[in-house]
XYZ file of C-alpha atoms in Angstrom:
645
model
C 165.785 191.188 9.904
C 167.568 188.285 11.269
C 167.395 187.407 14.995
C 171.035 188.175 15.111
C 170.483 191.866 14.539
C 167.668 192.003 17.034
C 169.925 190.751 19.647
C 172.952 192.995 18.928
C 171.361 195.984 20.795
C 171.279 199.595 19.970
C 174.868 200.384 20.609
C 175.970 198.228 17.690
C 173.237 199.203 15.292
C 172.740 202.981 16.022
C 174.670 205.697 14.521
C 178.079 205.817 15.952
C 179.934 209.274 15.400
C 183.733 209.013 15.045
C 185.498 209.706 18.111
C 188.957 211.188 18.663
C 190.404 207.862 19.115
C 188.884 206.599 15.921
C 190.316 209.178 13.893
C 193.733 208.376 15.497
C 193.283 204.776 14.684
C 192.183 205.547 11.080
C 195.342 207.801 10.670
C 197.670 205.198 12.018
C 196.140 202.397 9.739
C 196.128 204.758 6.792
C 199.671 205.735 7.302
C 200.721 202.036 7.469
C 199.031 201.075 4.375
C 200.316 204.224 2.703
C 203.882 203.404 3.704
C 203.318 199.841 2.233
C 201.949 201.028 -0.938
C 204.668 203.563 -1.430
C 207.271 200.666 -1.198
C 209.116 202.314 1.473
C 212.103 200.326 2.607
C 210.908 200.238 6.273
C 210.582 196.626 7.516
C 206.939 195.440 7.828
C 207.253 194.745 11.536
C 208.764 198.277 12.193
C 205.792 199.844 10.586
C 203.282 197.916 12.789
C 205.147 198.284 15.976
C 205.523 201.957 15.524
C 201.640 202.046 14.732
C 201.128 200.016 17.964
C 203.270 202.443 19.975
C 201.291 205.564 18.760
C 197.721 204.047 19.372
C 199.092 203.281 22.964
C 200.806 206.401 23.844
C 197.701 208.443 22.477
C 195.473 206.317 24.809
C 193.418 204.502 22.270
C 194.868 201.119 23.621
C 195.975 200.375 27.316
C 199.368 198.691 27.507
C 197.880 195.530 28.406
C 195.676 195.724 25.297
C 198.575 196.455 23.271
C 200.740 193.695 24.025
C 197.989 191.089 24.127
C 198.842 189.919 20.777
C 202.423 188.790 21.853
C 200.749 186.334 24.192
C 198.291 185.003 21.568
C 198.068 181.217 21.331
C 197.665 181.380 17.480
C 201.102 183.483 17.139
C 202.708 180.993 19.413
C 201.291 178.235 17.151
C 202.642 180.035 13.908
C 206.196 180.385 15.366
C 206.370 176.583 16.426
C 204.979 175.403 13.147
C 207.788 177.282 11.308
C 210.167 175.124 13.635
C 208.195 172.001 13.170
C 208.559 172.245 9.335
C 212.220 172.971 9.703
C 212.439 169.553 11.237
C 211.117 167.958 8.030
C 213.510 169.896 5.785
C 216.533 169.334 7.870
C 215.994 165.670 7.956
C 215.406 165.564 4.127
C 211.696 164.488 4.454
C 210.668 167.360 2.329
C 213.477 166.644 -0.157
C 211.886 163.080 -0.428
C 208.667 164.535 -1.156
C 210.176 166.993 -3.922
C 212.092 163.932 -5.468
C 209.086 161.873 -5.809
C 207.026 164.667 -7.000
C 209.016 164.939 -10.232
C 211.344 162.073 -10.291
C 209.803 159.931 -13.014
C 208.145 162.578 -15.024
C 209.585 163.271 -18.653
C 207.218 165.903 -20.260
C 206.234 169.462 -19.122
C 202.486 168.616 -19.192
C 203.079 165.670 -17.025
C 205.266 167.791 -14.576
C 202.357 170.426 -14.330
C 199.869 167.713 -13.520
C 202.341 166.109 -10.970
C 202.652 169.631 -9.259
C 198.816 169.397 -8.468
C 199.977 166.830 -5.725
C 201.442 169.876 -3.686
C 197.929 170.906 -3.044
C 197.197 168.303 -0.401
C 200.763 168.701 1.134
C 200.213 172.587 1.198
C 197.040 172.156 3.252
C 199.163 170.905 6.321
C 202.563 172.610 5.402
C 203.247 176.344 5.643
C 203.376 177.673 2.082
C 206.535 179.587 2.366
C 208.862 176.708 3.495
C 207.357 174.342 1.262
C 208.006 176.636 -1.890
C 211.481 177.341 -0.534
C 212.254 173.424 -0.649
C 210.264 172.684 -3.833
C 211.492 175.719 -6.145
C 214.947 174.268 -6.531
C 213.565 170.767 -7.253
C 211.546 172.036 -10.135
C 214.352 174.207 -11.669
C 216.641 171.230 -11.533
C 214.143 169.074 -13.310
C 213.485 172.003 -15.893
C 217.278 172.355 -16.535
C 217.676 168.462 -17.058
C 214.634 168.154 -19.257
C 215.280 171.325 -21.375
C 212.000 172.785 -20.256
C 211.760 176.706 -19.294
C 211.288 177.347 -15.418
C 208.704 179.957 -16.551
C 206.355 177.178 -17.484
C 206.164 175.749 -13.955
C 207.175 178.049 -11.381
C 203.995 180.139 -11.275
C 201.799 177.113 -11.117
C 203.839 175.714 -8.184
C 203.255 178.972 -6.340
C 199.667 179.269 -7.034
C 198.943 175.606 -6.353
C 200.590 175.895 -2.919
C 198.515 179.066 -2.163
C 195.444 177.033 -3.154
C 196.083 174.244 -1.027
C 196.782 176.601 1.873
C 193.166 177.519 2.341
C 192.022 173.829 2.560
C 192.740 173.840 6.291
C 193.533 176.128 9.283
C 197.243 175.627 9.196
C 197.965 175.659 5.512
C 198.863 179.325 5.484
C 199.914 181.790 8.227
C 196.860 184.044 7.014
C 194.402 181.907 8.558
C 196.398 181.401 11.702
C 196.513 185.254 11.964
C 192.858 185.334 11.470
C 192.477 182.908 14.433
C 194.560 185.090 16.542
C 192.525 188.348 15.862
C 189.234 186.344 16.546
C 190.765 184.980 19.889
C 191.749 188.460 20.912
C 188.545 189.872 20.098
C 186.717 187.291 21.698
C 188.540 187.520 24.870
C 188.162 191.250 24.905
C 184.402 190.964 24.665
C 181.887 193.697 24.372
C 179.870 191.943 21.849
C 176.252 191.049 22.233
C 175.610 187.248 22.905
C 174.339 186.570 19.544
C 177.564 188.096 17.882
C 179.932 186.663 20.364
C 179.114 183.138 19.695
C 180.186 183.708 16.067
C 183.311 185.643 16.763
C 185.253 182.538 18.091
C 188.371 180.962 16.494
C 188.031 178.949 13.306
C 188.040 174.946 13.925
C 190.810 173.047 11.830
C 188.371 172.058 8.991
C 185.867 174.730 9.199
C 187.394 176.658 6.420
C 187.561 173.354 4.347
C 183.844 173.604 3.313
C 184.586 176.478 1.080
C 188.549 176.445 0.976
C 188.547 172.753 -0.745
C 185.985 173.741 -3.594
C 187.967 176.939 -4.125
C 191.232 174.972 -4.269
C 189.675 172.605 -6.809
C 188.526 175.265 -9.025
C 191.743 177.145 -8.985
C 193.792 173.956 -9.802
C 191.621 173.098 -12.529
C 192.294 176.604 -14.222
C 196.115 176.389 -13.444
C 196.191 172.996 -15.072
C 194.038 173.613 -17.973
C 194.141 177.322 -18.831
C 197.313 178.098 -17.228
C 199.719 176.882 -19.772
C 198.077 178.862 -22.417
C 198.815 182.047 -20.635
C 202.271 181.143 -19.123
C 205.373 182.718 -20.882
C 207.635 180.340 -22.415
C 211.177 182.159 -22.040
C 213.447 179.672 -23.802
C 216.468 181.887 -22.776
C 215.810 180.579 -19.421
C 217.163 177.085 -20.184
C 220.691 176.326 -20.374
C 221.735 175.343 -23.874
C 218.699 175.043 -25.651
C 217.946 176.667 -22.894
C 221.002 175.779 -21.214
C 220.617 179.450 -19.830
C 218.859 179.290 -16.606
C 219.492 182.672 -15.368
C 222.004 185.058 -16.705
C 224.135 186.975 -14.268
C 225.960 190.268 -14.852
C 229.609 189.541 -14.030
C 232.715 191.842 -13.666
C 236.121 190.188 -13.476
C 239.612 191.593 -12.910
C 242.660 190.429 -14.613
C 245.574 190.168 -11.993
C 249.145 190.539 -13.104
C 249.762 186.880 -12.427
C 246.946 185.666 -14.810
C 248.113 183.209 -17.541
C 245.766 185.191 -19.886
C 247.762 188.461 -19.775
C 249.297 189.180 -23.075
C 247.028 186.809 -24.916
C 244.050 187.775 -27.339
C 240.611 187.198 -26.315
C 240.446 184.364 -28.850
C 243.615 182.751 -27.451
C 242.466 182.866 -23.845
C 239.568 180.830 -24.621
C 236.864 183.579 -23.687
C 235.237 183.861 -27.155
C 233.086 180.616 -27.146
C 232.385 179.786 -23.645
C 229.083 177.914 -23.366
C 226.446 180.420 -22.084
C 228.739 183.284 -21.272
C 229.263 186.499 -23.536
C 231.936 189.140 -23.137
C 230.349 192.479 -23.149
C 233.116 194.882 -22.726
C 236.646 195.484 -21.416
C 237.037 198.475 -19.008
C 240.873 199.397 -19.240
C 242.043 202.680 -17.570
C 238.667 204.466 -18.067
C 238.579 203.371 -21.808
C 235.605 201.259 -22.449
C 236.187 198.506 -25.342
C 232.935 197.459 -26.797
C 232.162 195.550 -28.650
C 235.079 193.071 -27.847
C 236.704 191.588 -31.073
C 238.522 188.383 -30.853
C 241.988 190.069 -31.562
C 241.531 192.344 -28.705
C 244.606 191.800 -26.146
C 244.210 191.216 -22.540
C 246.224 193.333 -20.018
C 246.799 193.159 -16.263
C 244.212 195.516 -14.557
C 241.464 195.013 -17.266
C 237.946 194.595 -15.827
C 236.020 192.423 -18.007
C 232.176 192.556 -18.072
C 230.321 189.189 -18.992
C 226.745 187.945 -18.907
C 226.467 184.292 -18.263
C 225.036 181.399 -16.225
C 226.261 179.973 -12.957
C 227.842 176.879 -14.242
C 230.137 178.754 -16.602
C 230.857 181.354 -13.987
C 231.856 178.727 -11.543
C 234.528 177.423 -14.458
C 235.493 181.070 -15.188
C 236.494 182.037 -11.340
C 238.688 178.881 -11.225
C 241.204 180.696 -13.711
C 244.352 181.763 -11.401
C 244.553 185.496 -11.335
C 241.165 186.210 -12.845
C 238.926 187.211 -9.977
C 235.432 188.917 -9.639
C 235.906 192.638 -9.462
C 232.510 193.646 -7.707
C 233.700 192.753 -4.389
C 237.418 192.918 -3.510
C 236.810 190.953 -0.452
C 236.689 187.932 -2.664
C 238.956 185.099 -1.559
C 241.353 184.114 -4.342
C 244.070 182.410 -2.389
C 244.042 178.834 -3.473
C 244.427 177.319 0.020
C 241.604 179.611 1.434
C 239.524 179.165 -1.164
C 238.838 175.396 -0.577
C 236.943 176.668 2.315
C 234.813 178.855 0.402
C 231.839 177.987 -1.985
C 229.549 179.599 -4.366
C 225.893 180.295 -3.175
C 222.869 181.633 -4.988
C 220.498 184.103 -2.856
C 217.416 185.850 -3.595
C 216.794 189.035 -1.746
C 213.701 189.408 0.361
C 211.638 192.416 0.692
C 212.930 192.958 4.331
C 216.595 192.517 3.553
C 218.738 195.270 4.964
C 220.523 195.436 1.632
C 217.526 196.744 -0.251
C 218.214 200.136 -1.951
C 221.846 199.832 -1.110
C 224.441 199.595 -3.999
C 226.417 196.325 -4.135
C 229.344 198.297 -2.834
C 227.547 199.620 0.069
C 226.283 196.053 1.029
C 229.296 195.233 2.988
C 228.756 191.569 2.420
C 232.023 190.419 4.196
C 231.011 192.157 7.332
C 227.363 191.176 7.296
C 227.434 187.529 5.941
C 231.316 186.806 5.551
C 230.630 186.685 1.782
C 231.549 188.330 -1.486
C 229.408 189.182 -4.386
C 230.454 187.595 -7.741
C 227.514 188.446 -9.988
C 223.990 189.978 -9.877
C 221.123 188.960 -11.758
C 217.782 191.055 -11.949
C 215.068 189.436 -14.060
C 213.735 191.325 -17.122
C 215.874 194.384 -16.768
C 219.207 195.256 -18.360
C 221.467 196.136 -15.756
C 224.282 198.894 -15.913
C 227.732 197.413 -16.452
C 229.100 199.050 -13.594
C 227.917 196.047 -11.198
C 229.192 197.743 -7.979
C 226.910 200.609 -8.428
C 223.495 198.488 -8.988
C 221.016 199.347 -6.283
C 219.603 196.188 -5.059
C 215.987 195.433 -5.162
C 213.561 192.648 -3.794
C 213.685 189.592 -6.052
C 217.336 190.079 -7.067
C 219.421 187.100 -7.303
C 223.082 187.118 -6.058
C 225.860 184.790 -6.817
C 228.204 184.978 -3.610
C 231.355 183.414 -2.662
C 230.628 182.172 1.029
C 231.796 179.909 3.797
C 230.674 176.330 3.592
C 228.333 177.001 6.633
C 226.485 179.866 4.896
C 223.725 177.948 3.591
C 222.761 176.411 6.589
C 223.290 179.526 8.800
C 221.170 181.584 6.588
C 218.419 179.358 4.933
C 216.043 180.583 7.228
C 217.392 184.141 7.295
C 214.634 186.972 6.578
C 217.206 188.628 4.318
C 216.741 186.072 1.797
C 213.834 184.085 0.070
C 215.949 181.431 -1.230
C 219.469 180.140 -0.376
C 220.961 177.422 -2.196
C 224.519 176.212 -2.891
C 225.864 175.809 -6.415
C 226.913 172.398 -7.312
C 226.642 169.923 -4.173
C 223.633 169.856 -1.946
C 223.493 170.481 1.614
C 223.863 167.473 3.899
C 220.673 166.039 5.445
C 219.958 163.882 8.387
C 218.241 161.353 6.438
C 218.239 158.661 9.262
C 215.791 160.869 11.118
C 213.601 161.625 8.142
C 211.075 158.959 9.229
C 210.884 160.114 12.835
C 210.478 163.586 11.783
C 207.642 162.610 9.445
C 206.031 160.516 12.101
C 206.320 163.094 14.512
C 204.897 165.965 12.219
C 202.071 163.544 11.368
C 201.241 163.295 14.921
C 201.055 166.783 15.339
C 198.650 167.116 12.470
C 196.368 164.417 13.876
C 196.634 166.067 17.272
C 195.435 169.581 15.723
C 192.717 167.754 13.800
C 191.433 166.247 17.014
C 191.584 169.446 18.953
C 189.927 171.267 16.091
C 186.945 168.912 15.650
C 185.829 167.648 19.031
C 188.507 168.511 21.589
C 186.503 170.067 24.051
C 183.956 167.119 24.069
C 186.738 164.414 24.901
C 186.514 163.299 28.496
C 188.496 161.014 30.838
C 192.227 160.830 30.914
C 192.524 162.288 27.352
C 190.879 165.360 28.130
C 194.091 167.043 29.141
C 195.625 166.446 25.634
C 192.710 167.690 23.673
C 190.732 170.111 25.750
C 190.686 173.889 26.017
C 192.616 174.422 22.608
C 195.711 173.011 23.463
C 197.173 173.593 19.800
C 200.120 175.775 20.525
C 201.184 173.476 23.348
C 200.933 170.528 20.959
C 203.035 172.121 18.360
C 205.774 173.076 21.230
C 205.567 169.284 22.397
C 206.272 167.988 18.883
C 209.246 170.505 18.229
C 210.787 169.386 21.704
C 210.312 165.720 20.678
C 212.127 166.684 17.098
C 214.873 168.131 19.150
C 215.046 165.129 21.603
C 215.112 162.534 18.758
C 217.915 164.527 17.003
C 216.070 165.490 14.029
C 217.345 169.035 14.615
C 218.992 170.953 17.074
C 217.654 173.662 19.402
C 219.429 176.279 17.612
C 218.213 174.999 14.252
C 214.647 175.181 15.655
C 215.139 178.889 16.879
C 216.672 180.005 13.470
C 213.643 178.428 11.728
C 211.119 180.721 13.426
C 210.420 183.960 11.112
C 210.714 186.605 13.778
C 209.749 189.239 11.464
C 206.353 187.365 10.656
C 205.643 186.866 14.434
C 206.352 190.487 15.677
C 204.306 191.741 12.501
C 201.220 189.620 13.359
C 201.655 190.419 17.205
C 201.898 194.100 16.429
C 199.148 194.170 13.835
C 196.663 192.460 16.229
C 196.948 195.491 18.550
C 196.664 198.012 15.752
C 193.604 196.117 14.661
C 192.065 196.245 18.104
C 192.396 199.723 18.073
C 189.949 200.086 15.056
C 187.497 197.991 16.946
C 187.849 199.356 20.518
C 187.855 203.020 19.178
C 184.720 202.734 17.053
C 186.486 203.195 13.970
C 185.560 199.812 12.574
C 182.028 200.439 13.293
C 181.853 203.742 11.752
C 183.339 202.502 8.577
C 180.880 199.523 8.404
C 178.082 201.801 8.797
C 179.221 204.085 6.189
C 179.538 201.142 3.993
C 176.220 199.545 4.722
C 174.278 203.110 4.268
C 175.939 203.385 0.903
C 174.765 199.845 -0.071
C 171.196 200.386 1.421
C 170.860 203.719 -0.655
C 170.919 201.455 -3.728
C 167.497 200.254 -2.692
C 168.374 196.645 -3.009
C 166.304 193.872 -1.522
C 167.906 192.346 1.877
C 169.229 189.241 0.378
C 170.692 191.136 -2.474
C 172.131 193.842 -0.226
C 173.864 191.041 1.859
C 175.747 189.512 -1.169
C 176.818 192.920 -2.217
C 178.277 193.672 1.157
C 180.106 190.306 1.219
C 181.329 190.952 -2.232
C 182.663 194.447 -1.283
C 184.412 193.054 1.732
C 185.862 190.129 -0.165
C 186.968 192.212 -3.324
C 188.415 194.951 -0.995
C 190.407 192.473 1.015
C 191.622 190.835 -2.190
C 192.634 194.027 -3.788
C 194.711 195.228 -0.711
C 196.224 191.731 -0.651
C 197.480 192.201 -4.125
C 198.889 195.799 -3.234
C 200.225 195.365 0.179
C 200.531 192.023 1.948
C 198.244 189.291 3.305
C 199.098 189.605 7.072
C 198.437 193.370 7.012
C 195.116 192.761 5.296
C 193.929 190.160 7.526
C 194.494 192.079 10.586
C 193.007 195.134 9.460
C 189.956 193.863 7.702
C 188.665 191.320 10.179
C 187.414 194.012 12.732
C 185.792 195.838 9.868
C 184.350 192.807 8.335
C 182.708 191.905 11.631
C 181.241 195.412 11.992
C 179.846 195.229 8.431
C 178.249 192.095 9.158
C 176.697 193.415 12.307
C 175.396 196.721 10.912
C 174.011 194.599 7.862
C 172.310 192.172 10.103
C 174.264 189.360 8.686
C 176.200 186.419 10.230
C 179.729 187.706 11.238
C 181.239 184.131 10.563
C 180.331 184.601 6.786
C 182.333 187.755 6.521
C 185.321 186.564 8.829
C 185.865 183.494 6.556
C 185.531 185.915 3.221
C 188.431 187.877 4.711
C 190.612 184.887 5.538
C 190.282 183.260 2.092
C 190.687 186.774 0.242
C 193.652 187.527 2.066
C 195.175 184.116 1.486
C 194.500 183.939 -2.229
C 196.973 186.394 -3.840
C 197.454 185.498 -7.616
C 197.721 188.984 -9.633
C 200.887 190.483 -8.407
C 204.191 189.095 -7.075
C 204.254 191.258 -3.954
C 200.903 190.314 -2.436
C 202.057 186.856 -1.233
C 205.584 185.729 -0.359
C 205.730 182.669 -2.552
C 205.020 184.731 -5.686
C 208.004 186.791 -5.101
C 210.021 183.782 -4.219
C 209.631 182.192 -7.798
C 209.998 185.407 -9.808
C 213.605 185.142 -10.011
C 213.868 181.545 -10.537
C 211.230 181.636 -13.164
C 212.168 184.679 -14.954
C 208.995 186.320 -14.640
C 207.967 190.020 -14.940
C 205.027 191.641 -13.088
C 202.701 191.614 -16.271
C 202.982 187.625 -16.106
C 201.265 187.527 -12.778
C 198.618 189.973 -13.990
C 197.921 187.895 -17.069
C 197.428 184.375 -15.473
C 196.682 185.768 -11.883
C 193.982 188.275 -12.600
C 191.458 185.687 -14.070
C 192.229 183.110 -11.312
C 191.580 185.802 -8.684
C 188.184 186.651 -10.138
C 187.434 182.989 -10.388
C 188.152 181.980 -6.877
C 186.511 185.275 -5.534
C 183.462 184.235 -7.478
C 183.367 180.738 -6.339
C 184.031 181.751 -2.743
C 181.418 184.465 -2.785
C 178.773 181.941 -4.057
C 179.563 179.170 -1.643
C 180.129 181.154 1.708
C 176.369 181.963 2.266
C 175.453 178.417 1.497
C 177.803 177.108 4.313
C 177.094 180.169 6.789
C 173.839 181.513 5.712
C 173.354 185.341 6.047
C 170.368 185.010 8.358
C 171.071 183.443 11.691
C 167.904 182.194 13.211
């Protein structure tokens, strides 16, 4: 047995019965996971905050321990990184990256290989805002080159995810892991040999395994992915000019010039990318609609069609969307409105409500024009559709809507139809320079910050990463790269609250002994197989990695990282292995979600624009999951040997 195990002491390796606090912790964690698996519409942060309150009121944690996550340096770093990346977006620096990415490409194969360049970019830019910026660029390129978005959107998400594990700040998951490690290390209670290994990850520490995993995964996406990706030509407009087909319900008002004309005479028969499904007239349904059918005032006409044609259709006087009667049809006032596409997130308050119940005018000063749900035939009573995550809505909004709600947690993607939002291009170089300075600062802090002496020690010693990020954000505000309100709006409060609360819930597993109990049970089960020590260590590592990966696919990366780190450390200790190996295993497994659209935000973000169904992720993502898992499990003990001597 290793010297590590010898130095741990009997308290960590002896039998640890499950205490009452441990039972409470396991029940709370199990309840949170069950609620997530059941797809309850309760926001993620509410679940974890509720769990944190329960373990605190029952005495498992003290109030001081419960709120420690809210003061974590890593949590503060995550929040400020959201704001820093927003500075790149607002100034157009990320737009420039997107334009250069596919600007000169002409073929699908070349575009796919060019997308591989996002791997190094995503290693230093948080995944979610990067995909939010690049997805519209890729879709526009597909439309102009008659390529189905289904050929490129999943590769975009996967390549960004792979790049995220190359450095510490590529994904919020690794930052979450650091926050948990900082909390556990501060709390103490470990033997000296273990405490030395339960410390925060360095900036490039994960790179030793993350970079090879990213390379192997990228090769798979580039060479094998095209054979498995769907090619949905109905997603292209006109030879595929049909990017997304919305369900649209229009009302014929008395002043409409089409009243009294036939469908053919009104020009509704051969509109490009638009099909008239039925006419609802005084509770009489006319379907299929013939060219000779007349149009009357009060008719509700149901179409399926693409954005461009819908935008033309709604310009006809007296012909207005009937889904939401708050739609503004006065010509003078409509000049102050625009069409906007949004994709609903899992945390949107609109989920499970019907379009009518959504009350878009009160919530967003917007009116619903049309609805798209990929891969499903929607009922023709559009107002009765119950909204789900990933639904794409076409809204009539104010001109300020895009900027006001681009970073809202209610939506994954927000994009204007037609003209693009204004950018502060004169500040792009300044923002890029400041962000580059931040990356360099974080690199130095992570590599050798504590060893730097002299006048520079203040800048690099004692892990000042969060302060460095705050300083750069303030510099962006001072140089007019963004305003203070834009910086505040860029911070994903849901992510920050979830992480802070989950740190407390995860701590309850460790402090109550529940994590140790689970670990000892797992180790005892593996030992009963009679395996050699080296083989047993690999089996334990594989179990922790694959369990983390499975839970990530079913639930969400943040939840899995916060729950599995204490368990992974306990398993390593109970098995006499280096905790560092198991810590990085969880960090990688919780970051690499490919087999489902719900495991990682970027997968859900590309689902609507790419026209995907869940089985598409399973077909291409499941082999990638096993490939990256095998690569990581093989390399981890080479970088961090099981036996620490």
